[in-house]
């Protein structure tokens, strides 16, 4: 059944690979340093909540090598950096709301001088009570934004008809982005009271507008340039702005180049992470295990200010029912304000948090009703015509196709049989498995953000320069943009240069996020290339005296008219066009059609399309030690018609492993005072080569894809992360094979400590 889709140019290697492995790729800290560059260091709050009583840096400012110390009063524009809601000061002035909150900025000739000065700064803060739990914050009425409810059918009446009803709670933890390149920015003053700013950001516009806002000047005075990121994973969608503002504030005021790049531990302490969630669920089923009603309430831990949490909250609601068709649904989400660093975007953007809850609810129902979880999952998968709780009608469902294909291809019955036999033969090692279906909506949930632009220059020697709003962060977007250009012009990729992402070439960018970067920027680029191509075709027709209807193509840099090759190359056409004074540059624009959403009724058609897939996870638990291994993950994934097979496979593997990390071992721990305890790589465990699945099989679902995806190659960045949720349930099942009476709360991550406790727990 499964055939791999091959697009015409779908196998080119990632153009960044050689640079990465030879250390030639440029990150912010690799940019050649200009003479007179200063370093900026942030002094952050050591208390989780309190009133600032005294700040004295008079002694520190006198020290050798210290150029200037900035406090809130030195900000020329607005002391405010919130992206969605204006609730976040750049530098704390009266109050601190979390440990790690910036209070002062030291600008020094050297790092050492700055470190010395820190010892001579006095900050007195009168402590206030610290709240780090979202449910507690909710009880105290501490919310970051308006709560939201998505509703479909009528749960109240539906629950009265259910044969089975189960209620419970589910929790997911935070997650540190751990991009290899930390946050950072390098700003230098240029003529005309302007700044050129190199920033490690996914969101150039947000950095540009926030810096302009803080400095009290127009966006046109700030040029932001990004070569690439050493990873973003959502952590640099909005939170890059703070570091950029710090470097810019100093560079602007002092008229000197300034770098602001934190150490790893500073980055970990000061930045927000994936939003942890605590949730309640209630699920009702009929005698055939059809889910009749589902109710969930999500308490999102937003941290001290809104950041992107309101948008993340929204996506939790959008994905609250995952791949399931449920007639009566009510989902309510609260964004709770706590004394933690503002939490932020992280691959999946609230979707995984919502999906975990429904998977927990279904698993709970299955275990109580005495049937297999997979039976309830399969019985409720959505089909075309299903209405999502937000009103969009499913038109492209691959949910059952993916499920059935992976079950058939990997012979689930056989897997189950093998696990059963293994568990019978082994007393102290047990295996478990799970299935995890995924349905992820593609488009920014804020319709306005679904737009992009590209700028293409064809130089008269036939080489091409491409600028888009897309940021390369390891996901391979530049390679995909190269392919779009090469394919549209019919030329070799060697002729094309991908430029840095720069606000003077492509303005008002949406962040490279929501997995939509290649669709949005690819389509804008296609538009730009097509404009130039049409002009070149006209030139060809003129040269050969051909009628308007004749079909001109360029294939492998050779001109064809009505399928017949002509003695004319790409280079020659371009040269002729230039001689004829034809415009060889174009600006492309794209805005996703069809999509809309009305927040007043919480209904609409917010997504261009959905991405589907199902993963089988098999694990082995050591029941003496509580440790576990992921034996295998087999997935059937809906790539549409992949534009680049290897890059897309890399995204699936990386996303999967990141999801497994979130579910099983990555534990963000704060103490009651709001101090981050997992503040280094010695205390925060991410997946390594030993913890990745021993076997990963990814199959390409045989499907065409969506016209709203670039060349029908569906978005791939975030959806695979959610396959990792399967690891939680597989481990849970292995524990139950050892101890059927074990108490195993739906609380992730399920670390070895928790596994050990669960193995020897007993229901009373
Ligand atoms: N892959 C790598 N290597 N590095 C990253 O930072 N970010 C992920 C995903 N894959 C990321 C990544 C996230 S959070 C998103 S939204 C998408 O890539 C963004 O890129 P795309 O829109 O091109 O898929
Ligand atoms: N996804 C990712 N990032 C975003 C979104 C979204 O839907 N909205 C705003 N930023
Ligand atoms: Mo991704 S969380 O949308 O940057």
mmCIF file of N, CA and C in Angstrom, residues 46-99:
data_model
loop_
_atom_site.group_PDB
_atom_site.id
_atom_site.type_symbol
_atom_site.label_atom_id
_atom_site.label_comp_id
_atom_site.label_asym_id
_atom_site.label_seq_id
_atom_site.Cartn_x
_atom_site.Cartn_y
_atom_site.Cartn_z
ATOM 1 N N UNK A 46 17.165 37.918 42.341
ATOM 2 C CA UNK A 46 17.451 36.686 43.088
ATOM 3 C C UNK A 46 16.229 36.285 43.916
ATOM 4 N N UNK A 47 15.191 37.123 43.847
ATOM 5 C CA UNK A 47 13.956 36.810 44.568
ATOM 6 C C UNK A 47 12.824 36.573 43.578
ATOM 7 N N UNK A 48 11.898 35.715 43.970
ATOM 8 C CA UNK A 48 10.808 35.350 43.063
ATOM 9 C C UNK A 48 9.680 36.359 43.020
ATOM 10 N N UNK A 49 9.570 37.181 44.056
ATOM 11 C CA UNK A 49 8.493 38.165 44.088
ATOM 12 C C UNK A 49 8.840 39.183 45.167
ATOM 13 N N UNK A 50 8.722 40.445 44.881
ATOM 14 C CA UNK A 50 9.020 41.420 45.926
ATOM 15 C C UNK A 50 9.014 42.846 45.413
ATOM 16 N N UNK A 51 9.111 43.756 46.381
ATOM 17 C CA UNK A 51 9.131 45.186 46.064
ATOM 18 C C UNK A 51 10.576 45.670 46.135
ATOM 19 N N UNK A 52 10.986 46.357 45.086
ATOM 20 C CA UNK A 52 12.371 46.850 45.057
ATOM 21 C C UNK A 52 12.464 48.051 45.998
ATOM 22 N N UNK A 53 13.322 47.931 47.004
ATOM 23 C CA UNK A 53 13.464 48.999 48.004
ATOM 24 C C UNK A 53 14.675 49.871 47.696
ATOM 25 N N UNK A 54 15.726 49.255 47.184
ATOM 26 C CA UNK A 54 16.946 50.024 46.974
ATOM 27 C C UNK A 54 17.791 49.406 45.864
ATOM 28 N N UNK A 55 18.284 50.257 44.989
ATOM 29 C CA UNK A 55 19.259 49.805 43.995
ATOM 30 C C UNK A 55 20.422 50.786 44.053
ATOM 31 N N UNK A 56 21.612 50.290 44.352
ATOM 32 C CA UNK A 56 22.779 51.185 44.434
ATOM 33 C C UNK A 56 23.936 50.586 43.634
ATOM 34 N N UNK A 57 24.254 51.241 42.531
ATOM 35 C CA UNK A 57 25.373 50.758 41.715
ATOM 36 C C UNK A 57 26.439 51.833 41.544
ATOM 37 N N UNK A 58 26.403 52.835 42.455
ATOM 38 C CA UNK A 58 27.337 53.965 42.319
ATOM 39 C C UNK A 58 28.790 53.485 42.389
ATOM 40 N N UNK A 59 29.050 52.543 43.292
ATOM 41 C CA UNK A 59 30.418 52.043 43.439
ATOM 42 C C UNK A 59 30.831 51.214 42.210
ATOM 43 N N UNK A 60 29.937 50.399 41.778
ATOM 44 C CA UNK A 60 30.231 49.523 40.624
ATOM 45 C C UNK A 60 30.535 50.339 39.375
ATOM 46 N N UNK A 61 29.808 51.417 39.207
ATOM 47 C CA UNK A 61 29.957 52.208 37.985
ATOM 48 C C UNK A 61 31.327 52.896 37.913
ATOM 49 N N UNK A 62 31.969 53.042 39.086
ATOM 50 C CA UNK A 62 33.276 53.703 39.127
ATOM 51 C C UNK A 62 34.414 52.744 38.770
ATOM 52 N N UNK A 63 34.122 51.452 38.774
ATOM 53 C CA UNK A 63 35.195 50.473 38.565
ATOM 54 C C UNK A 63 35.772 50.547 37.158
ATOM 55 N N UNK A 64 37.045 50.146 37.080
ATOM 56 C CA UNK A 64 37.708 50.175 35.787
ATOM 57 C C UNK A 64 37.039 49.215 34.798
ATOM 58 N N UNK A 65 36.876 49.678 33.597
ATOM 59 C CA UNK A 65 36.289 48.810 32.568
ATOM 60 C C UNK A 65 34.781 48.895 32.507
ATOM 61 N N UNK A 66 34.159 49.577 33.458
ATOM 62 C CA UNK A 66 32.693 49.702 33.412
ATOM 63 C C UNK A 66 32.346 50.980 32.653
ATOM 64 N N UNK A 67 31.599 50.853 31.609
ATOM 65 C CA UNK A 67 31.268 52.013 30.785
ATOM 66 C C UNK A 67 29.981 52.671 31.266
ATOM 67 N N UNK A 68 29.019 51.855 31.625
ATOM 68 C CA UNK A 68 27.734 52.417 32.042
ATOM 69 C C UNK A 68 26.874 51.319 32.631
ATOM 70 N N UNK A 69 26.070 51.665 33.626
ATOM 71 C CA UNK A 69 25.075 50.722 34.139
ATOM 72 C C UNK A 69 23.693 51.325 33.898
ATOM 73 N N UNK A 70 22.851 50.561 33.237
ATOM 74 C CA UNK A 70 21.509 51.048 32.878
ATOM 75 C C UNK A 70 20.466 50.485 33.844
ATOM 76 N N UNK A 71 19.548 51.370 34.245
ATOM 77 C CA UNK A 71 18.372 50.902 34.982
ATOM 78 C C UNK A 71 17.136 51.347 34.204
ATOM 79 N N UNK A 72 15.966 51.022 34.746
ATOM 80 C CA UNK A 72 14.714 51.313 34.025
ATOM 81 C C UNK A 72 14.617 52.786 33.620
ATOM 82 N N UNK A 73 15.123 53.666 34.474
ATOM 83 C CA UNK A 73 14.958 55.101 34.176
ATOM 84 C C UNK A 73 15.818 55.561 32.996
ATOM 85 N N UNK A 74 16.742 54.733 32.547
ATOM 86 C CA UNK A 74 17.601 55.116 31.411
ATOM 87 C C UNK A 74 17.012 54.703 30.055
ATOM 88 N N UNK A 75 15.813 54.157 30.091
ATOM 89 C CA UNK A 75 15.204 53.709 28.829
ATOM 90 C C UNK A 75 14.539 54.903 28.135
ATOM 91 N N UNK A 76 14.981 55.232 26.926
ATOM 92 C CA UNK A 76 14.468 56.444 26.268
ATOM 93 C C UNK A 76 13.012 56.332 25.798
ATOM 94 N N UNK A 77 12.583 55.139 25.450
ATOM 95 C CA UNK A 77 11.199 54.953 24.989
ATOM 96 C C UNK A 77 10.368 54.301 26.072
ATOM 97 N N UNK A 78 9.702 53.194 25.715
ATOM 98 C CA UNK A 78 8.840 52.503 26.674
ATOM 99 C C UNK A 78 9.590 51.347 27.326
ATOM 100 N N UNK A 79 9.435 51.241 28.634
ATOM 101 C CA UNK A 79 10.020 50.111 29.361
ATOM 102 C C UNK A 79 9.017 48.957 29.314
ATOM 103 N N UNK A 80 8.856 48.370 28.113
ATOM 104 C CA UNK A 80 7.769 47.400 27.931
ATOM 105 C C UNK A 80 8.088 46.550 26.712
ATOM 106 N N UNK A 81 8.086 45.218 26.894
ATOM 107 C CA UNK A 81 8.460 44.349 25.770
ATOM 108 C C UNK A 81 7.425 43.250 25.464
ATOM 109 N N UNK A 82 6.246 43.359 26.033
ATOM 110 C CA UNK A 82 5.230 42.311 25.802
ATOM 111 C C UNK A 82 4.783 42.256 24.349
ATOM 112 N N UNK A 83 4.672 41.078 23.789
ATOM 113 C CA UNK A 83 4.307 40.924 22.386
ATOM 114 C C UNK A 83 2.812 40.959 22.147
ATOM 115 N N UNK A 84 2.052 40.238 22.968
ATOM 116 C CA UNK A 84 0.599 40.184 22.781
ATOM 117 C C UNK A 84 -0.080 41.168 23.735
ATOM 118 N N UNK A 85 0.410 41.188 24.992
ATOM 119 C CA UNK A 85 -0.147 42.096 25.998
ATOM 120 C C UNK A 85 1.008 42.928 26.559
ATOM 121 N N UNK A 86 0.800 44.232 26.729
ATOM 122 C CA UNK A 86 1.856 45.119 27.232
ATOM 123 C C UNK A 86 1.974 44.976 28.746
ATOM 124 N N UNK A 87 2.596 43.885 29.182
ATOM 125 C CA UNK A 87 2.642 43.641 30.636
ATOM 126 C C UNK A 87 4.034 43.248 31.126
ATOM 127 N N UNK A 88 5.074 43.502 30.311
ATOM 128 C CA UNK A 88 6.394 43.030 30.716
ATOM 129 C C UNK A 88 7.456 44.126 30.611
ATOM 130 N N UNK A 89 7.993 44.564 31.762
ATOM 131 C CA UNK A 89 9.052 45.569 31.681
ATOM 132 C C UNK A 89 10.347 44.954 31.169
ATOM 133 N N UNK A 90 11.141 45.747 30.460
ATOM 134 C CA UNK A 90 12.469 45.274 30.057
ATOM 135 C C UNK A 90 13.363 45.188 31.290
ATOM 136 N N UNK A 91 13.351 46.250 32.100
ATOM 137 C CA UNK A 91 14.104 46.254 33.356
ATOM 138 C C UNK A 91 13.123 46.557 34.487
ATOM 139 N N UNK A 92 13.170 45.732 35.541
ATOM 140 C CA UNK A 92 12.223 45.897 36.652
ATOM 141 C C UNK A 92 12.441 47.254 37.316
ATOM 142 N N UNK A 93 11.350 47.897 37.695
ATOM 143 C CA UNK A 93 11.474 49.221 38.284
ATOM 144 C C UNK A 93 10.988 49.252 39.739
ATOM 145 N N UNK A 94 9.757 48.796 39.981
ATOM 146 C CA UNK A 94 9.200 48.859 41.341
ATOM 147 C C UNK A 94 9.108 47.482 41.969
ATOM 148 N N UNK A 95 8.885 46.506 41.129
ATOM 149 C CA UNK A 95 8.593 45.163 41.648
ATOM 150 C C UNK A 95 9.366 44.132 40.855
ATOM 151 N N UNK A 96 9.698 43.022 41.474
ATOM 152 C CA UNK A 96 10.168 41.883 40.689
ATOM 153 C C UNK A 96 9.119 40.781 40.788
ATOM 154 N N UNK A 97 8.933 40.045 39.690
ATOM 155 C CA UNK A 97 7.871 39.035 39.638
ATOM 156 C C UNK A 97 8.402 37.622 39.468
ATOM 157 N N UNK A 98 9.710 37.479 39.217
ATOM 158 C CA UNK A 98 10.279 36.121 39.114
ATOM 159 C C UNK A 98 11.792 36.170 39.294
ATOM 160 N N UNK A 99 12.341 35.058 39.749
ATOM 161 C CA UNK A 99 13.802 34.940 39.822
ATOM 162 C C UNK A 99 14.331 34.870 38.407
#
